[in-house]
Short mmCIF file of C-alpha atoms in Angstrom, two decimals:
data_model
loop_
_atom_site.label_atom_id
_atom_site.label_comp_id
_atom_site.label_asym_id
_atom_site.label_seq_id
_atom_site.Cartn_x
_atom_site.Cartn_y
_atom_site.Cartn_z
CA MET L 1 -13.05 57.40 26.08
CA ASN L 2 -15.37 59.58 24.53
CA LEU L 3 -15.84 59.29 20.79
CA GLY L 4 -17.08 62.51 20.73
CA LYS L 5 -18.55 64.49 17.37
CA GLN L 6 -22.33 62.95 15.91
CA ALA L 7 -24.10 61.79 12.83
CA THR L 8 -23.67 64.41 9.80
CA ALA L 9 -25.29 64.59 6.79
CA GLU L 10 -21.51 63.81 5.10
CA GLY L 11 -20.65 61.58 6.88
CA THR L 12 -23.36 59.06 5.73
CA LYS L 13 -23.19 60.03 2.49
CA LYS L 14 -19.81 58.88 2.53
CA ILE L 15 -20.85 55.70 4.18
CA ALA L 16 -22.75 54.99 1.44
CA ALA L 17 -20.63 56.02 -1.60
CA LYS L 18 -18.60 53.43 0.34
CA HIS L 19 -20.96 50.82 0.08
CA PRO L 20 -22.86 51.19 -3.23
CA GLU L 21 -24.68 47.61 -3.07
CA LEU L 22 -27.10 48.89 -0.42
CA THR L 23 -29.41 51.11 -0.21
CA TYR L 24 -29.41 54.58 1.78
CA GLY L 25 -32.79 56.68 2.22
CA GLU L 26 -33.40 59.73 4.14
CA LEU L 27 -34.25 59.67 7.80
CA GLY L 28 -37.38 61.75 7.81
CA ARG L 29 -36.10 65.76 7.78
CA THR L 30 -32.70 64.98 10.04
CA GLY L 31 -30.78 65.24 6.94
CA LEU L 32 -29.32 61.85 7.55
CA LEU L 33 -28.94 58.99 5.21
CA VAL L 34 -29.17 55.82 7.00
CA SER L 35 -29.61 52.19 5.98
CA GLN L 36 -32.84 50.50 5.23
CA ALA L 37 -32.26 48.23 8.03
CA GLY L 38 -31.05 48.88 11.47
CA PHE L 39 -29.32 47.34 14.16
CA GLY L 40 -31.61 46.23 16.64
CA GLY L 41 -30.01 46.33 19.99
CA TYR L 42 -33.42 45.13 22.15
CA ARG L 43 -31.19 41.36 23.48
CA ILE L 44 -27.65 42.08 23.01
CA SER L 45 -25.26 42.27 25.90
CA ILE L 46 -21.44 43.93 26.54
CA ALA L 47 -21.04 40.26 27.80
CA HIS L 48 -21.64 38.00 24.49
CA GLU L 49 -18.87 38.21 22.47
CA SER L 50 -21.25 36.67 19.11
CA GLN L 51 -22.55 40.04 19.93
CA TYR L 52 -19.79 41.84 19.38
CA LYS L 53 -19.17 40.41 15.76
CA ALA L 54 -22.41 40.69 14.87
CA LEU L 55 -22.75 44.54 15.70
CA GLN L 56 -19.04 44.71 14.22
CA GLN L 57 -20.11 42.70 11.06
CA ALA L 58 -22.89 44.83 10.44
CA LEU L 59 -21.70 48.16 10.74
CA ASN L 60 -18.47 46.87 8.52
CA SER L 61 -20.68 46.15 5.60
CA GLY L 62 -22.35 49.91 5.89
CA ILE L 63 -25.08 49.35 8.25
CA ASN L 64 -25.21 52.44 9.99
CA LEU L 65 -28.30 52.76 12.34
CA ILE L 66 -28.43 51.42 15.30
CA ASP L 67 -31.00 51.27 17.93
CA THR L 68 -31.12 50.47 21.59
CA SER L 69 -32.05 51.77 24.87
CA SER L 70 -31.33 52.75 28.34
CA ASN L 71 -32.91 49.15 30.08
CA TYR L 72 -32.05 47.14 27.02
CA ALA L 73 -30.11 44.27 29.43
CA ASP L 74 -30.11 47.00 32.27
CA GLY L 75 -27.71 48.92 30.38
CA ASP L 76 -25.12 46.41 28.83
CA SER L 77 -26.35 46.94 25.07
CA GLU L 78 -25.59 50.27 25.31
CA ARG L 79 -22.28 49.12 26.82
CA LEU L 80 -21.82 47.21 23.91
CA ILE L 81 -22.54 49.16 21.36
CA GLY L 82 -20.18 52.02 22.75
CA LYS L 83 -17.39 49.34 23.44
CA VAL L 84 -17.50 48.26 18.90
CA LEU L 85 -17.98 51.87 18.15
CA THR L 86 -14.79 52.61 20.01
CA ASP L 87 -12.96 50.14 18.71
CA LEU L 88 -13.97 50.81 14.99
CA VAL L 89 -13.33 54.29 15.10
CA GLN L 90 -9.98 53.66 17.32
CA GLN L 91 -8.84 51.17 14.38
CA GLU L 92 -9.81 53.86 11.36
CA LYS L 93 -12.33 51.34 9.80
CA LEU L 94 -15.43 53.61 11.09
CA ARG L 95 -15.79 57.17 11.47
CA ARG L 96 -18.59 58.13 14.14
CA GLU L 97 -19.72 61.04 11.62
CA GLU L 98 -21.04 58.11 9.72
CA VAL L 99 -23.28 56.30 12.24
CA VAL L 100 -26.58 57.58 13.84
CA ILE L 101 -27.69 55.86 17.07
CA VAL L 102 -30.89 56.16 18.54
CA THR L 103 -31.85 55.19 22.67
CA LYS L 104 -34.40 55.69 24.54
CA SER L 105 -35.69 56.04 27.98
CA GLY L 106 -38.73 55.76 30.18
CA TYR L 107 -38.48 52.27 31.71
CA ILE L 108 -36.88 52.22 34.93
CA SER L 109 -34.59 49.74 35.11
CA SER L 110 -33.10 47.11 38.20
CA ASP L 111 -29.98 49.11 38.30
CA VAL L 112 -32.06 52.55 39.05
CA SER L 113 -31.64 53.07 42.71
CA ASP L 114 -33.11 56.50 43.08
CA VAL L 115 -36.92 55.93 42.72
CA SER L 116 -38.13 58.86 43.89
CA TYR L 117 -38.83 60.49 40.41
CA PRO L 118 -41.94 62.46 40.18
CA ASP L 119 -44.58 61.88 37.82
CA LEU L 120 -42.93 57.94 38.67
CA ILE L 121 -45.41 55.14 38.02
CA ALA L 122 -45.72 51.80 39.46
CA PHE L 123 -47.46 49.51 36.77
CA ASN L 124 -46.92 46.22 38.79
CA GLU L 125 -43.83 44.93 40.73
CA THR L 126 -41.01 44.75 38.43
CA LEU L 127 -42.20 47.41 36.29
CA LYS L 128 -41.64 51.29 37.01
CA TYR L 129 -42.12 54.22 34.56
CA CYS L 130 -40.99 57.76 34.40
CA ILE L 131 -40.72 60.47 31.25
CA HIS L 132 -40.24 63.25 34.20
CA PRO L 133 -37.62 65.82 33.10
CA ASP L 134 -35.48 65.00 36.31
CA PHE L 135 -35.53 61.26 35.32
CA LEU L 136 -34.84 61.79 31.64
CA ARG L 137 -31.77 63.88 32.64
CA ASP L 138 -29.53 60.75 34.52
CA GLN L 139 -30.89 58.22 31.99
CA ILE L 140 -29.05 60.77 29.28
CA THR L 141 -25.78 61.23 31.13
CA GLY L 142 -26.39 57.80 32.03
CA SER L 143 -26.73 56.71 27.68
CA LEU L 144 -23.95 59.10 27.23
CA GLU L 145 -21.38 57.69 29.47
CA ARG L 146 -22.17 54.03 28.18
CA LEU L 147 -22.56 54.81 24.59
CA GLN L 148 -19.35 56.86 24.94
CA LEU L 149 -20.52 59.69 23.07
CA ALA L 150 -20.82 63.61 23.49
CA LYS L 151 -23.60 63.41 21.45
CA ILE L 152 -26.84 60.83 20.97
CA ASP L 153 -28.37 61.66 17.34
CA CYS L 154 -31.92 60.49 18.40
CA TYR L 155 -33.39 60.41 21.45
CA LEU L 156 -36.90 58.82 21.76
CA LEU L 157 -39.00 58.46 24.47
CA HIS L 158 -39.97 54.37 24.98
CA ASN L 159 -43.69 53.07 24.82
CA PRO L 160 -45.19 56.43 27.00
CA GLU L 161 -48.45 54.75 26.76
CA TYR L 162 -47.69 53.33 30.32
CA TYR L 163 -49.05 55.81 31.75
CA TYR L 164 -52.35 54.93 29.69
CA LEU L 165 -52.17 50.97 30.67
CA TRP L 166 -51.38 52.61 34.02
CA ALA L 167 -54.54 54.60 34.30
CA GLN L 168 -57.06 52.49 33.10
CA GLN L 169 -56.21 49.70 35.70
CA GLU L 170 -56.74 52.83 38.09
CA GLY L 171 -59.95 53.43 37.08
CA ILE L 172 -58.92 57.16 35.71
CA ALA L 173 -61.56 57.84 32.99
CA LYS L 174 -60.21 58.62 29.72
CA ASN L 175 -60.58 62.45 29.23
CA GLU L 176 -58.69 62.73 32.41
CA ALA L 177 -55.75 60.22 31.36
CA ASP L 178 -55.59 62.21 27.86
CA GLU L 179 -55.16 65.07 29.68
CA GLU L 180 -52.72 64.15 32.10
CA PHE L 181 -50.73 62.68 29.18
CA SER L 182 -50.39 65.55 27.66
CA ARG L 183 -49.23 66.70 30.41
CA ARG L 184 -46.48 64.52 30.70
CA ILE L 185 -45.54 64.31 26.92
CA GLU L 186 -45.37 68.29 26.87
CA LEU L 187 -43.18 68.85 30.18
CA ALA L 188 -40.80 65.61 28.25
CA PHE L 189 -40.81 67.55 25.20
CA GLN L 190 -39.87 71.01 26.48
CA TYR L 191 -36.65 69.33 28.43
CA LEU L 192 -35.84 67.69 25.20
CA GLU L 193 -35.49 70.65 23.98
CA SER L 194 -33.05 71.70 26.18
CA GLU L 195 -31.00 69.23 25.94
CA VAL L 196 -30.56 69.70 21.69
CA ALA L 197 -30.22 73.07 23.04
CA ALA L 198 -27.40 71.99 25.02
CA GLY L 199 -25.71 69.86 22.16
CA ARG L 200 -26.68 66.32 24.25
CA ILE L 201 -29.40 64.82 21.82
CA GLY L 202 -30.21 65.96 18.33
CA CYS L 203 -33.61 65.26 17.97
CA TYR L 204 -36.12 63.61 19.62
CA GLY L 205 -39.44 61.00 19.18
CA ILE L 206 -41.84 58.49 20.46
CA SER L 207 -41.02 54.68 20.25
CA SER L 208 -44.72 53.46 20.68
CA ASN L 209 -46.91 49.90 19.93
CA THR L 210 -49.98 51.87 20.41
CA PHE L 211 -49.70 54.40 17.82
CA ALA L 212 -51.61 52.49 15.35
CA ALA L 213 -53.95 51.01 17.59
CA ASP L 214 -57.48 50.97 17.22
CA GLU L 215 -59.13 54.73 17.65
CA THR L 216 -60.85 52.91 20.04
CA ALA L 217 -58.57 52.12 22.23
CA TYR L 218 -58.07 53.45 25.63
CA GLU L 219 -53.87 53.00 25.11
CA ARG L 220 -53.42 54.26 21.69
CA VAL L 221 -51.00 57.30 21.54
CA LEU L 222 -52.30 59.66 19.10
CA LEU L 223 -50.18 61.32 16.99
CA GLU L 224 -51.76 64.02 15.98
CA GLY L 225 -51.82 65.03 19.50
CA VAL L 226 -48.45 64.69 19.79
CA SER L 227 -47.45 66.84 17.02
CA ARG L 228 -49.46 69.26 18.15
CA ILE L 229 -48.00 69.54 21.92
CA ALA L 230 -44.59 69.65 19.99
CA GLU L 231 -46.09 72.24 18.20
CA LYS L 232 -47.02 74.20 21.39
CA VAL L 233 -43.92 73.39 23.11
CA SER L 234 -41.97 75.22 19.87
CA PRO L 235 -42.68 76.43 16.24
CA ASN L 236 -38.82 75.19 15.39
CA HIS L 237 -39.23 71.61 17.40
CA HIS L 238 -37.02 68.77 16.97
CA PHE L 239 -39.55 66.43 17.46
CA GLN L 240 -38.30 64.17 14.37
CA LEU L 241 -38.46 60.75 14.84
CA ILE L 242 -41.23 57.62 15.65
CA GLU L 243 -40.84 54.28 16.13
CA LEU L 244 -43.45 51.87 15.64
CA PRO L 245 -44.33 47.68 14.86
CA LEU L 246 -44.89 46.75 11.29
CA ASN L 247 -44.55 43.07 9.97
CA VAL L 248 -46.71 40.72 7.86
CA PHE L 249 -49.14 39.73 10.49
CA GLU L 250 -49.04 43.78 12.38
CA THR L 251 -50.32 45.94 9.47
CA ALA L 252 -52.42 48.38 11.33
CA ALA L 253 -49.90 50.98 10.76
CA ALA L 254 -50.24 50.69 6.60
CA THR L 255 -53.27 49.46 6.67
CA SER L 256 -55.59 51.49 8.73
CA VAL L 257 -57.27 54.34 7.87
CA ASP L 258 -57.81 57.44 10.75
CA SER L 259 -61.12 58.14 10.65
CA LYS L 260 -60.46 61.91 11.36
CA THR L 261 -57.33 62.39 9.26
CA GLY L 262 -58.13 60.02 6.25
CA GLN L 263 -54.78 58.54 6.39
CA THR L 264 -52.85 55.19 7.60
CA LEU L 265 -49.98 56.01 10.22
CA LEU L 266 -47.26 56.07 8.02
CA GLN L 267 -49.04 58.81 5.87
CA LEU L 268 -49.95 60.95 8.02
CA ALA L 269 -45.87 60.40 9.61
CA LYS L 270 -45.03 61.29 6.27
CA GLN L 271 -47.40 64.41 6.06
CA GLN L 272 -45.63 66.10 8.94
CA GLY L 273 -41.84 65.07 7.36
CA LEU L 274 -41.35 62.73 10.47
CA ALA L 275 -39.05 59.99 10.81
CA VAL L 276 -40.26 56.12 10.70
CA LEU L 277 -38.28 53.24 11.92
CA THR L 278 -40.19 50.28 12.60
CA ASN L 279 -39.83 47.55 14.69
CA ARG L 280 -40.44 43.83 15.07
CA PRO L 281 -39.82 42.64 11.39
CA LEU L 282 -39.67 38.79 12.44
CA ASN L 283 -41.45 38.17 16.34
CA VAL L 284 -44.24 39.00 15.77
CA ALA L 285 -46.88 39.19 18.70
CA LEU L 286 -50.37 38.68 18.07
CA GLU L 287 -52.89 37.71 21.01
CA ASN L 288 -50.36 36.25 23.02
CA THR L 289 -49.03 33.59 20.80
CA LEU L 290 -44.94 33.73 19.85
CA ARG L 291 -44.62 34.02 15.49
CA ARG L 292 -40.63 34.07 14.54
CA LEU L 293 -40.48 34.75 10.74
CA VAL L 294 -37.59 32.78 9.91
CA GLU L 295 -37.27 29.36 8.14
CA VAL L 296 -36.96 26.27 10.21
CA THR L 297 -34.87 23.11 8.75
CA GLY L 298 -34.13 19.86 9.93
CA GLU L 299 -36.12 16.89 10.89
CA GLU L 300 -39.81 15.85 11.61
CA PHE L 301 -41.17 13.84 13.89
CA ARG L 302 -44.73 13.10 13.72
CA ASN L 303 -44.64 8.97 15.53
CA ILE L 304 -47.71 10.96 18.16
CA GLU L 305 -48.17 7.23 20.02
CA LEU L 306 -44.27 6.94 20.38
CA LEU L 307 -44.83 10.59 22.08
CA VAL L 308 -47.61 9.81 24.52
CA ALA L 309 -45.58 6.41 25.32
CA GLN L 310 -42.18 8.49 26.07
CA VAL L 311 -44.30 11.17 28.41
CA ASN L 312 -46.07 7.93 29.95
CA GLU L 313 -42.64 6.34 30.81
CA VAL L 314 -41.23 9.73 32.29
CA MET L 315 -44.26 10.07 34.75
CA LYS L 316 -43.65 6.19 35.66
CA MET L 317 -39.97 6.67 36.33
CA GLU L 318 -40.66 9.61 38.54
CA ASN L 319 -43.18 7.53 40.33
CA ALA L 320 -40.60 5.32 41.27
CA PHE L 321 -38.04 7.60 42.53
CA ARG L 322 -40.72 8.65 44.86
CA GLN L 323 -41.10 4.85 46.15
CA ASN L 324 -37.45 3.52 45.84
CA PHE L 325 -35.19 6.59 46.71
CA ILE L 326 -37.36 8.79 49.23
CA MET L 327 -35.80 6.99 52.00
CA GLU L 328 -31.83 7.99 50.69
CA LEU L 329 -32.69 11.72 50.67
CA THR L 330 -31.40 13.46 53.85
CA ASP L 331 -34.24 16.00 55.83
CA GLU L 332 -32.23 18.88 54.57
CA GLU L 333 -32.20 17.55 50.76
CA LEU L 334 -35.78 16.29 51.30
CA SER L 335 -36.35 20.62 52.32
CA GLN L 336 -35.05 21.83 49.51
CA PRO L 337 -38.62 23.64 48.09
CA ASP L 338 -37.75 22.99 44.17
CA LEU L 339 -36.39 19.18 44.75
CA PHE L 340 -39.30 17.53 42.88
CA LYS L 341 -40.04 20.24 40.89
CA GLY L 342 -38.43 19.42 38.22
CA LEU L 343 -38.98 15.40 38.53
CA THR L 344 -42.86 15.82 37.71
CA SER L 345 -41.89 16.94 34.37
CA GLY L 346 -44.07 13.82 33.19
CA GLU L 347 -47.42 14.87 34.99
CA VAL L 348 -47.09 18.50 33.54
CA LEU L 349 -46.22 17.18 29.84
CA GLN L 350 -48.56 14.81 30.58
CA LYS L 351 -51.24 17.65 30.15
CA HIS L 352 -49.54 20.76 27.90
CA TRP L 353 -47.28 19.30 25.25
CA TYR L 354 -49.39 19.15 22.45
CA THR L 355 -50.71 22.12 23.19
CA PHE L 356 -47.59 24.62 22.38
CA ASP L 357 -48.36 27.55 19.70
CA SER L 358 -45.40 26.85 17.63
CA PHE L 359 -42.09 25.54 17.38
CA TRP L 360 -41.02 29.20 19.37
CA HIS L 361 -43.15 28.31 22.23
CA TRP L 362 -42.23 25.40 22.60
CA GLN L 363 -37.94 26.28 22.08
CA ASP L 364 -39.34 29.48 24.91
CA VAL L 365 -41.02 26.85 27.49
CA ARG L 366 -38.11 24.59 27.12
CA GLY L 367 -35.58 26.86 27.75
CA HIS L 368 -36.86 28.89 30.66
CA TYR L 369 -39.42 25.97 32.79
CA PHE L 370 -38.28 22.63 31.37
CA ASN L 371 -34.54 22.79 31.30
CA PRO L 372 -33.91 24.48 34.16
CA VAL L 373 -36.26 23.19 36.76
CA ILE L 374 -35.47 19.80 35.65
CA GLN L 375 -31.45 20.43 35.87
CA HIS L 376 -31.54 22.17 39.39
CA SER L 377 -33.54 18.73 40.83
CA LEU L 378 -30.99 16.25 38.92
CA ASP L 379 -28.47 18.95 40.75
CA LEU L 380 -29.43 18.34 44.00
CA LEU L 381 -29.10 14.83 43.55
CA THR L 382 -25.85 14.86 41.95
CA VAL L 383 -23.75 16.81 44.88
CA ARG L 384 -24.55 14.03 47.43
CA GLN L 385 -21.59 12.73 48.14
CA THR L 386 -22.95 9.31 48.58
CA MET L 387 -25.06 7.78 46.17
CA SER L 388 -26.84 3.90 45.42
CA ARG L 389 -25.77 2.46 42.34
CA GLY L 390 -29.58 2.40 42.34
CA MET L 391 -30.04 5.93 42.30
CA LYS L 392 -26.73 6.15 39.65
CA GLN L 393 -28.81 4.24 37.41
CA TRP L 394 -32.51 6.13 37.62
CA ILE L 395 -30.74 9.07 36.85
CA ASP L 396 -28.73 7.96 33.53
CA ALA L 397 -31.82 6.36 31.70
CA TYR L 398 -34.45 8.90 33.17
CA VAL L 399 -31.74 11.59 31.38
CA GLU L 400 -31.31 9.45 28.40
CA LEU L 401 -35.36 9.21 28.19
CA LEU L 402 -36.03 13.25 28.49
CA ASN L 403 -33.23 14.39 25.99
CA SER L 404 -35.61 11.56 23.43
CA LEU L 405 -38.62 13.27 24.18
CA PHE L 406 -37.54 16.22 24.20
CA THR L 407 -35.56 15.78 20.70
CA ASN L 408 -39.06 14.10 19.12
CA ILE L 409 -41.65 17.30 20.63
CA THR L 410 -38.89 19.92 19.10
CA ASN L 411 -39.09 17.49 15.81
CA TYR L 412 -42.60 17.65 16.37
CA TYR L 413 -43.25 21.17 16.54
CA ARG L 414 -40.67 21.61 13.98
CA GLY L 415 -42.27 20.03 11.14
CA LYS L 416 -45.33 21.94 11.84
CA GLU L 417 -43.67 25.01 11.60
CA MET L 418 -42.08 24.04 8.40
CA LYS L 419 -45.34 23.89 6.69
CA ARG L 420 -45.71 27.26 8.73
CA VAL L 421 -42.75 28.93 6.33
CA VAL L 422 -44.35 27.38 3.48
CA ARG L 423 -47.34 29.15 3.84
CA ASP L 424 -46.21 32.72 4.82
CA LYS L 425 -43.98 32.68 1.88
CA LEU L 426 -46.63 31.61 -0.30
CA MET L 427 -49.23 34.16 1.36
CA ILE L 428 -46.08 37.25 0.80
CA ALA L 429 -45.71 35.69 -2.65
CA ASN L 430 -49.66 35.55 -3.77
CA CYS L 431 -50.07 39.25 -3.07
CA GLY L 432 -49.34 40.68 -6.39
CA ASP L 433 -46.28 42.44 -5.94
CA VAL L 434 -43.44 42.25 -8.06
CA ASP L 435 -40.77 43.26 -5.57
CA TRP L 436 -42.49 40.47 -2.92
CA GLN L 437 -42.05 37.92 -5.16
CA ILE L 438 -38.39 38.03 -5.18
CA GLU L 439 -37.10 34.82 -3.56
CA GLY L 440 -35.21 34.34 -0.68
CA SER L 441 -35.08 33.23 3.48
CA LEU L 442 -39.16 33.97 4.69
CA SER L 443 -36.46 36.64 7.14
CA GLN L 444 -35.95 38.32 3.93
CA MET L 445 -39.09 38.51 2.08
CA ALA L 446 -40.46 39.92 5.55
CA ILE L 447 -37.85 42.10 5.82
CA ARG L 448 -38.35 43.47 2.47
CA VAL L 449 -42.21 44.01 2.84
CA VAL L 450 -41.77 46.66 5.00
CA ARG L 451 -38.51 48.20 3.82
CA SER L 452 -39.91 48.69 0.36
CA THR L 453 -42.64 50.85 1.22
CA ALA L 454 -42.91 53.80 1.12
CA GLY L 455 -42.89 55.87 4.12
CA VAL L 456 -40.35 53.80 6.41
CA ASP L 457 -37.35 55.04 6.36
CA SER L 458 -35.25 52.14 8.25
CA VAL L 459 -35.91 48.52 9.22
CA LEU L 460 -35.25 47.33 13.02
CA VAL L 461 -33.37 43.99 13.05
CA GLY L 462 -32.42 42.14 15.52
CA MET L 463 -28.82 40.71 14.36
CA ARG L 464 -27.48 39.03 17.75
CA ASP L 465 -24.91 36.93 15.48
CA VAL L 466 -22.86 37.13 12.63
CA ASP L 467 -25.31 34.62 10.68
CA TYR L 468 -27.72 36.42 10.87
CA VAL L 469 -26.26 40.32 10.21
CA GLN L 470 -25.89 38.29 6.57
CA ASP L 471 -29.33 36.97 6.00
CA VAL L 472 -29.91 41.16 6.52
CA LEU L 473 -27.21 42.30 3.79
CA ILE L 474 -28.33 39.34 1.33
CA GLU L 475 -31.41 40.93 0.95
CA LEU L 476 -30.33 44.64 1.38
CA ARG L 477 -28.40 43.84 -1.59
CA CYS L 478 -31.24 43.06 -3.34
CA GLY L 479 -32.29 46.19 -4.78
CA VAL L 480 -36.08 47.13 -4.59
CA ARG L 481 -37.90 50.23 -5.33
CA LYS L 482 -39.59 52.38 -2.60
CA LEU L 483 -43.37 52.74 -3.07
CA PRO L 484 -46.49 53.48 -1.28
CA ARG L 485 -48.22 49.41 -2.15
CA GLN L 486 -51.19 49.98 -0.16
CA SER L 487 -53.37 47.37 -2.57
CA SER L 488 -50.57 44.89 -1.55
CA TRP L 489 -51.05 45.56 1.94
CA GLN L 490 -54.46 45.52 2.49
CA LEU L 491 -54.18 42.09 0.12
CA LEU L 492 -51.89 40.61 3.07
CA LYS L 493 -53.96 41.42 5.43
CA GLU L 494 -56.67 39.57 4.20
CA LYS L 495 -54.36 36.73 3.41
CA VAL L 496 -53.49 36.68 6.75
CA GLN L 497 -56.91 37.05 8.54
CA GLN L 498 -57.74 33.97 5.46
CA ASN L 499 -54.25 32.38 6.70
CA ALA L 500 -55.50 32.15 10.53
CA ASP L 501 -59.00 30.67 9.67
CA ASP L 502 -57.32 28.16 7.58
CA GLU L 503 -54.79 27.40 10.73
CA LEU L 504 -57.72 27.40 13.26
CA SER L 505 -59.79 24.76 10.92
CA LEU L 506 -56.59 22.87 10.66
CA LEU L 507 -55.32 23.10 14.16
CA ALA L 508 -59.25 21.66 15.34
CA GLN L 509 -58.72 18.84 13.42
CA GLN L 510 -55.46 18.19 14.02
CA LEU L 511 -56.34 18.33 17.65
CA THR L 512 -58.90 15.71 17.35
CA GLU L 513 -57.10 13.29 15.57
CA GLU L 514 -54.07 13.24 17.99
CA ASP L 515 -56.70 13.13 20.73
CA GLY L 516 -58.06 9.61 19.21
CA ASN L 517 -53.82 8.93 19.32
CA ARG L 518 -53.09 9.87 22.41
CA THR L 519 -56.35 7.99 23.95
#
C-alpha cells in the first residue's frame, strides 16, 4: 500500500494542537512543525515486535519526526517505519500529513547487488560508499517502496565525509580532495533538485559527523562550502537540513567558534536558515570509548579477590578439560576450528576483565564475544550422541562457574557506572543553568541540554522499547525555554574536561590498588 501525500504545515500544526503537553518548533524554513525529540531509527528492524510497539507508542503520543536510513538494518528500519505508518493511517489514528519522515543514503548496504555505480569508493572490504545520481535514484526508489510512501519529506546525504577519509587513506592532497568532494556534492545536489521537482522528495540536506570537527581536520565537511554549492546549483535551492552529533560530551557544534566566521556551527546554521537535527544524545563516541548517558541500577560487587579466584578457577577447569576429555573427542570434532576458542575464556579474562572502559563496554564485549564463542563451543560438545558422565558434570560445573563470574564482573562494572551517573548528573546541574537543574534521569537531563538550545530543531533519540519512549515523553512534557545557552555550554565543556582528568587520576589509583589485589 502507498500512503501518498506528505507532511504539511497544516498537518503538523494539527498534531501539535492534539498534543499541547509537548512542545513543537519549526523545522528550519520548511514550514513544518516537529516535536523537540524525534524517533531515531538506527537500530530498529521489522523483525522485532517490541520496536513496532515503541514506534507506534511514540507516534500516538505526539512525536512526529522519524529519522532513518536506507542502510539501517539493510532496509529493515525503513520497512518497520512503513508498516507502522500504514497501520496507524489505516486505523485512522494518524494522518500522513502530520508526520515528517527523514531518510538518508550513501552507504552501500549488503542487500545492494549492483556495485558498479560511478564514483563508488571502497573504504575497506566491508564499507562501500557512493552519492552519484545513479545510486541516489535507486536508493530513493527503494526507500519509497520500503517506507510505503509517495514522497520523502527530507532526504539526506549520509556522512559524505567518507570520501575525505578514503582520499586521506589514498594519500590524495587536501586541495585536490576538496575539489573532488565539491564536484561530487554539486552533482548530488543537482540531482536532488530534480527529485524535488519530480515530487519524490520535499527537500534535502547532509548528515555528517564532521561538520563541527577541528578546522585542521582533513575529513571536515565545511558547512559554508556545501551552502555555496547549493547556491551555485540554484538560487531557489532546497538544501534545507543538516544532521550532526551533539551531546553533553561532544559539545563542538555549540562551543567551537570558527576562526573565519566567528560563529559556532549552530549559529551559522541558524543564520543560513537551515534546520538542525542532532543525533547521539545518549550514546557518546569518545576516543574509541563507548559511554551511554542513561541510569544504571542494581547490585554492586567489589570483591576483587573473589573475582580473581573465579577467573583462576575457570582457567583450571579449562586446562582440566584438555587433559581429561580430549581423548573422548572424535577427529571430526577436533577439526572444528573454533571448538576450543570458547574454552579459553579464563585466559582471556585473566588479561582483560579489569581493563574495560565502562559497564557498557563490558556488556558489549560479553554479548558480542564471550557469549557467542562460549555457546558455540558448548554446542559442539552437547550435540554429541554419547557423552561420559565426567564430561557432563564438567560442562554443568563450568557453566555454573561462568554464570557466577560474569554476574560478578557485570556488577563490578555496574557499581562503577552508578558512581559515574551521579557525577554526570551533578556536572550538568552545576553549570549554573536553571533549566538544566530540573531533576530527572540522566537520559532526560542529557536530552534537555540539547533540546533547550536555540538552533536545535529536534533531538533524535533511539527509542527501541516502549520504556525508552516513556522516558523521553516524561522529559518532553517538562517545559523548558529555547535559549542560546552559550555560557552554559562552555562551562559544561570545561567540566567535562575536568571530570575526564579526575577520572584518569581515579582510574590510575584504582588500577594500582586492584593490581595489588590481583597479585
